[in-house]
PDB file of C-alpha atoms in Angstrom:
ATOM      1  CA  MET I  95      -0.494  17.264  82.995  1.00  0.00           C
ATOM      2  CA  ILE I  96      -3.609  15.597  81.485  1.00  0.00           C
ATOM      3  CA  GLY I  97      -6.908  16.553  83.491  1.00  0.00           C
ATOM      4  CA  ILE I  98      -9.518  14.113  84.421  1.00  0.00           C
ATOM      5  CA  LEU I  99     -13.146  13.976  84.745  1.00  0.00           C
ATOM      6  CA  ILE I 100     -15.849  11.356  86.160  1.00  0.00           C
ATOM      7  CA  VAL I 101     -19.048  11.571  84.610  1.00  0.00           C
ATOM      8  CA  ALA I 102     -21.009   8.513  86.892  1.00  0.00           C
ATOM      9  CA  HIS I 103     -24.416   7.883  88.236  1.00  0.00           C
ATOM     10  CA  ASP I 104     -25.504   9.949  91.231  1.00  0.00           C
ATOM     11  CA  ALA I 105     -22.332   9.491  93.719  1.00  0.00           C
ATOM     12  CA  LEU I 106     -19.781   6.890  92.177  1.00  0.00           C
ATOM     13  CA  GLY I 107     -17.864   9.634  91.710  1.00  0.00           C
ATOM     14  CA  ASP I 108     -16.917  11.010  94.339  1.00  0.00           C
ATOM     15  CA  SER I 109     -17.025   7.551  96.108  1.00  0.00           C
ATOM     16  CA  LEU I 110     -14.181   6.617  93.373  1.00  0.00           C
ATOM     17  CA  ALA I 111     -12.330  10.365  93.832  1.00  0.00           C
ATOM     18  CA  SER I 112     -12.333   9.517  98.013  1.00  0.00           C
ATOM     19  CA  ALA I 113     -10.555   5.871  96.967  1.00  0.00           C
ATOM     20  CA  VAL I 114      -7.747   6.846  94.777  1.00  0.00           C
ATOM     21  CA  THR I 115      -7.140   9.439  97.099  1.00  0.00           C
ATOM     22  CA  HIS I 116      -6.705   7.143 100.233  1.00  0.00           C
ATOM     23  CA  VAL I 117      -4.363   5.560  97.788  1.00  0.00           C
ATOM     24  CA  LEU I 118      -2.546   7.740  96.579  1.00  0.00           C
ATOM     25  CA  GLY I 119      -2.526   9.844  99.731  1.00  0.00           C
ATOM     26  CA  ALA I 120      -3.349  13.036  98.344  1.00  0.00           C
ATOM     27  CA  ARG I 121      -6.356  14.006  96.834  1.00  0.00           C
ATOM     28  CA  PRO I 122      -4.533  14.786  92.562  1.00  0.00           C
ATOM     29  CA  SER I 123      -4.697  18.300  91.071  1.00  0.00           C
ATOM     30  CA  GLN I 124      -6.876  18.813  87.900  1.00  0.00           C
ATOM     31  CA  PHE I 125      -9.171  16.171  88.513  1.00  0.00           C
ATOM     32  CA  GLU I 126     -13.326  16.649  88.952  1.00  0.00           C
ATOM     33  CA  CYS I 127     -16.317  14.742  89.448  1.00  0.00           C
ATOM     34  CA  LEU I 128     -19.828  15.246  87.679  1.00  0.00           C
ATOM     35  CA  GLY I 129     -22.432  12.625  89.396  1.00  0.00           C
ATOM     36  CA  VAL I 130     -25.881  12.229  87.254  1.00  0.00           C
ATOM     37  CA  ALA I 131     -28.931  12.052  88.980  1.00  0.00           C
ATOM     38  CA  ALA I 132     -32.030   9.440  88.146  1.00  0.00           C
ATOM     39  CA  SER I 133     -33.730  12.833  87.699  1.00  0.00           C
ATOM     40  CA  ASP I 134     -30.942  14.913  85.592  1.00  0.00           C
ATOM     41  CA  ASP I 135     -32.115  15.945  81.989  1.00  0.00           C
ATOM     42  CA  PRO I 136     -28.189  15.048  80.342  1.00  0.00           C
ATOM     43  CA  LEU I 137     -29.348  18.778  77.998  1.00  0.00           C
ATOM     44  CA  ASN I 138     -29.008  20.535  81.393  1.00  0.00           C
ATOM     45  CA  LEU I 139     -25.649  19.392  82.280  1.00  0.00           C
ATOM     46  CA  LEU I 140     -24.396  19.131  79.051  1.00  0.00           C
ATOM     47  CA  PRO I 141     -23.274  22.804  80.052  1.00  0.00           C
ATOM     48  CA  LYS I 142     -21.203  22.321  83.470  1.00  0.00           C
ATOM     49  CA  ALA I 143     -19.668  19.356  81.741  1.00  0.00           C
ATOM     50  CA  ARG I 144     -18.426  22.102  78.976  1.00  0.00           C
ATOM     51  CA  ASP I 145     -16.917  24.034  81.790  1.00  0.00           C
ATOM     52  CA  LEU I 146     -15.585  21.283  84.215  1.00  0.00           C
ATOM     53  CA  VAL I 147     -13.530  20.032  80.332  1.00  0.00           C
ATOM     54  CA  ARG I 148     -12.179  23.269  80.084  1.00  0.00           C
ATOM     55  CA  ALA I 149     -10.962  24.349  83.805  1.00  0.00           C
ATOM     56  CA  LEU I 150      -9.719  21.528  83.991  1.00  0.00           C
ATOM     57  CA  ASP I 151      -7.419  21.921  80.668  1.00  0.00           C
ATOM     58  CA  THR I 152      -4.416  22.957  81.048  1.00  0.00           C
ATOM     59  CA  GLY I 153      -3.058  22.875  77.236  1.00  0.00           C
ATOM     60  CA  ASP I 154      -3.063  19.246  77.283  1.00  0.00           C
ATOM     61  CA  GLY I 155      -6.071  17.647  77.463  1.00  0.00           C
ATOM     62  CA  VAL I 156      -8.558  15.516  79.539  1.00  0.00           C
ATOM     63  CA  LEU I 157      -9.465  12.516  79.903  1.00  0.00           C
ATOM     64  CA  ILE I 158     -13.071  11.545  81.502  1.00  0.00           C
ATOM     65  CA  PHE I 159     -14.191   8.415  82.838  1.00  0.00           C
ATOM     66  CA  SER I 160     -17.596   7.420  83.180  1.00  0.00           C
ATOM     67  CA  ASP I 161     -19.148   4.378  84.100  1.00  0.00           C
ATOM     68  CA  ILE I 162     -21.382   1.733  82.340  1.00  0.00           C
ATOM     69  CA  TYR I 163     -21.107   3.321  78.265  1.00  0.00           C
ATOM     70  CA  GLY I 164     -24.125   4.140  76.832  1.00  0.00           C
ATOM     71  CA  ALA I 165     -25.746   4.760  80.283  1.00  0.00           C
ATOM     72  CA  THR I 166     -26.529   8.802  80.241  1.00  0.00           C
ATOM     73  CA  PRO I 167     -22.788   9.296  81.665  1.00  0.00           C
ATOM     74  CA  SER I 168     -21.274   8.035  78.900  1.00  0.00           C
ATOM     75  CA  ASN I 169     -23.857   9.569  76.665  1.00  0.00           C
ATOM     76  CA  LEU I 170     -22.861  12.640  78.271  1.00  0.00           C
ATOM     77  CA  ALA I 171     -19.248  12.275  77.682  1.00  0.00           C
ATOM     78  CA  ALA I 172     -19.748  10.998  74.269  1.00  0.00           C
ATOM     79  CA  LYS I 173     -20.699  15.313  73.502  1.00  0.00           C
ATOM     80  CA  LEU I 174     -18.272  17.145  74.911  1.00  0.00           C
ATOM     81  CA  LEU I 175     -15.188  14.555  73.482  1.00  0.00           C
ATOM     82  CA  ILE I 176     -12.453  16.449  70.844  1.00  0.00           C
ATOM     83  CA  PRO I 177     -10.161  13.164  69.360  1.00  0.00           C
ATOM     84  CA  GLY I 178      -6.868  13.528  71.114  1.00  0.00           C
ATOM     85  CA  LYS I 179      -7.596  16.423  73.044  1.00  0.00           C
ATOM     86  CA  VAL I 180     -11.180  15.594  75.347  1.00  0.00           C
ATOM     87  CA  GLU I 181     -11.342  11.194  75.308  1.00  0.00           C
ATOM     88  CA  ALA I 182     -13.065   9.141  77.373  1.00  0.00           C
ATOM     89  CA  VAL I 183     -13.424   5.644  78.730  1.00  0.00           C
ATOM     90  CA  ALA I 184     -16.200   3.649  79.416  1.00  0.00           C
ATOM     91  CA  GLY I 185     -15.890   1.605  83.102  1.00  0.00           C
ATOM     92  CA  VAL I 186     -13.614   3.312  85.314  1.00  0.00           C
ATOM     93  CA  ASN I 187     -12.202   1.126  88.060  1.00  0.00           C
ATOM     94  CA  LEU I 188     -10.835   1.274  91.066  1.00  0.00           C
ATOM     95  CA  PRO I 189      -7.031  -0.211  89.418  1.00  0.00           C
ATOM     96  CA  MET I 190      -7.706   2.297  86.241  1.00  0.00           C
ATOM     97  CA  LEU I 191      -7.977   5.109  87.942  1.00  0.00           C
ATOM     98  CA  VAL I 192      -4.365   5.090  89.880  1.00  0.00           C
ATOM     99  CA  ARG I 193      -3.209   3.580  86.963  1.00  0.00           C
ATOM    100  CA  ALA I 194      -3.580   6.731  84.722  1.00  0.00           C
ATOM    101  CA  PHE I 195      -3.399   9.666  88.213  1.00  0.00           C
ATOM    102  CA  THR I 196      -0.249   7.593  87.913  1.00  0.00           C
ATOM    103  CA  TYR I 197       0.693   7.575  83.779  1.00  0.00           C
ATOM    104  CA  ARG I 198      -0.796  11.211  82.735  1.00  0.00           C
ATOM    105  CA  ALA I 199       1.812  12.886  82.707  1.00  0.00           C
ATOM    106  CA  LYS I 200       2.869  10.512  79.886  1.00  0.00           C
ATOM    107  CA  GLY I 201       0.810  11.997  77.381  1.00  0.00           C
ATOM    108  CA  MET I 202      -2.983  10.961  76.522  1.00  0.00           C
ATOM    109  CA  GLU I 203      -2.768   7.472  74.071  1.00  0.00           C
ATOM    110  CA  THR I 204       0.366   6.160  76.436  1.00  0.00           C
ATOM    111  CA  MET I 205      -2.785   6.762  79.506  1.00  0.00           C
ATOM    112  CA  ILE I 206      -5.765   5.983  77.936  1.00  0.00           C
ATOM    113  CA  LYS I 207      -3.615   2.475  77.328  1.00  0.00           C
ATOM    114  CA  LYS I 208      -2.511   2.397  80.606  1.00  0.00           C
ATOM    115  CA  ALA I 209      -5.994   3.492  82.299  1.00  0.00           C
ATOM    116  CA  ILE I 210      -7.257   0.348  80.291  1.00  0.00           C
ATOM    117  CA  SER I 211      -5.352  -2.216  80.968  1.00  0.00           C
ATOM    118  CA  GLY I 212      -5.139  -1.377  84.475  1.00  0.00           C
ATOM    119  CA  GLY I 213      -8.759  -1.256  85.273  1.00  0.00           C
ATOM    120  CA  CYS I 214      -8.912  -4.743  83.085  1.00  0.00           C
ATOM    121  CA  ASP I 215      -5.657  -5.970  85.222  1.00  0.00           C
ATOM    122  CA  GLY I 216      -6.785  -4.998  88.541  1.00  0.00           C
ATOM    123  CA  VAL I 217     -10.755  -7.865  87.509  1.00  0.00           C
ATOM    124  CA  LEU I 218     -10.014 -10.808  89.188  1.00  0.00           C
ATOM    125  CA  HIS I 219     -11.113 -13.953  90.305  1.00  0.00           C
ATOM    126  CA  LEU I 220     -10.049 -14.859  93.444  1.00  0.00           C
ATOM    127  CA  GLY I 221     -10.248 -18.691  93.953  1.00  0.00           C
ATOM    128  CA  VAL I 222      -8.168 -18.506  90.748  1.00  0.00           C
ATOM    129  CA  ASN I 223      -5.538 -16.010  90.513  1.00  0.00           C
ATOM    130  CA  PRO I 224      -1.929 -18.085  91.711  1.00  0.00           C
ATOM    131  CA  PHE I 225      -0.798 -15.078  94.338  1.00  0.00           C
ATOM    132  CA  TYR I 226      -3.987 -15.503  96.243  1.00  0.00           C
ATOM    133  CA  ALA I 227      -3.765 -19.246  95.896  1.00  0.00           C
ATOM    134  CA  ALA I 228      -0.531 -19.308  97.292  1.00  0.00           C
ATOM    135  CA  THR I 229      -1.720 -17.133  99.601  1.00  0.00           C
ATOM    136  CA  ARG I 230      -4.791 -19.650 102.016  1.00  0.00           C
ATOM    137  CA  SER I 231      -1.648 -22.868 101.725  1.00  0.00           C
TER     138      SER I 231
END
């Protein structure tokens, strides 16, 4: 099974972990978070991030989620990449995580595609969503 690591600003990862645990009914295994505070030196976090990746990888790899592309958490995640083994996706949201956990046994490529599509599909303008419009009448 693919391990999952969230590297995000402050306690965002822990909040997402709490929410995904609520949605799924239990905290998933092989799942950790690394918060990056404004006062943190990213170079000091790199060894801890590497240790987390090693601990999460049971042979199928690790997918790292970060919050904002180009920000410190995603830059830290980029330093951990090993193509096909340790991959990363920026822009994490709750639908993306739920989808990732649902497809984590299907292989890295499938998991990444499903996570990204889940994240995108989970962002809707409620006023123009056909489902939402139907529930208003």
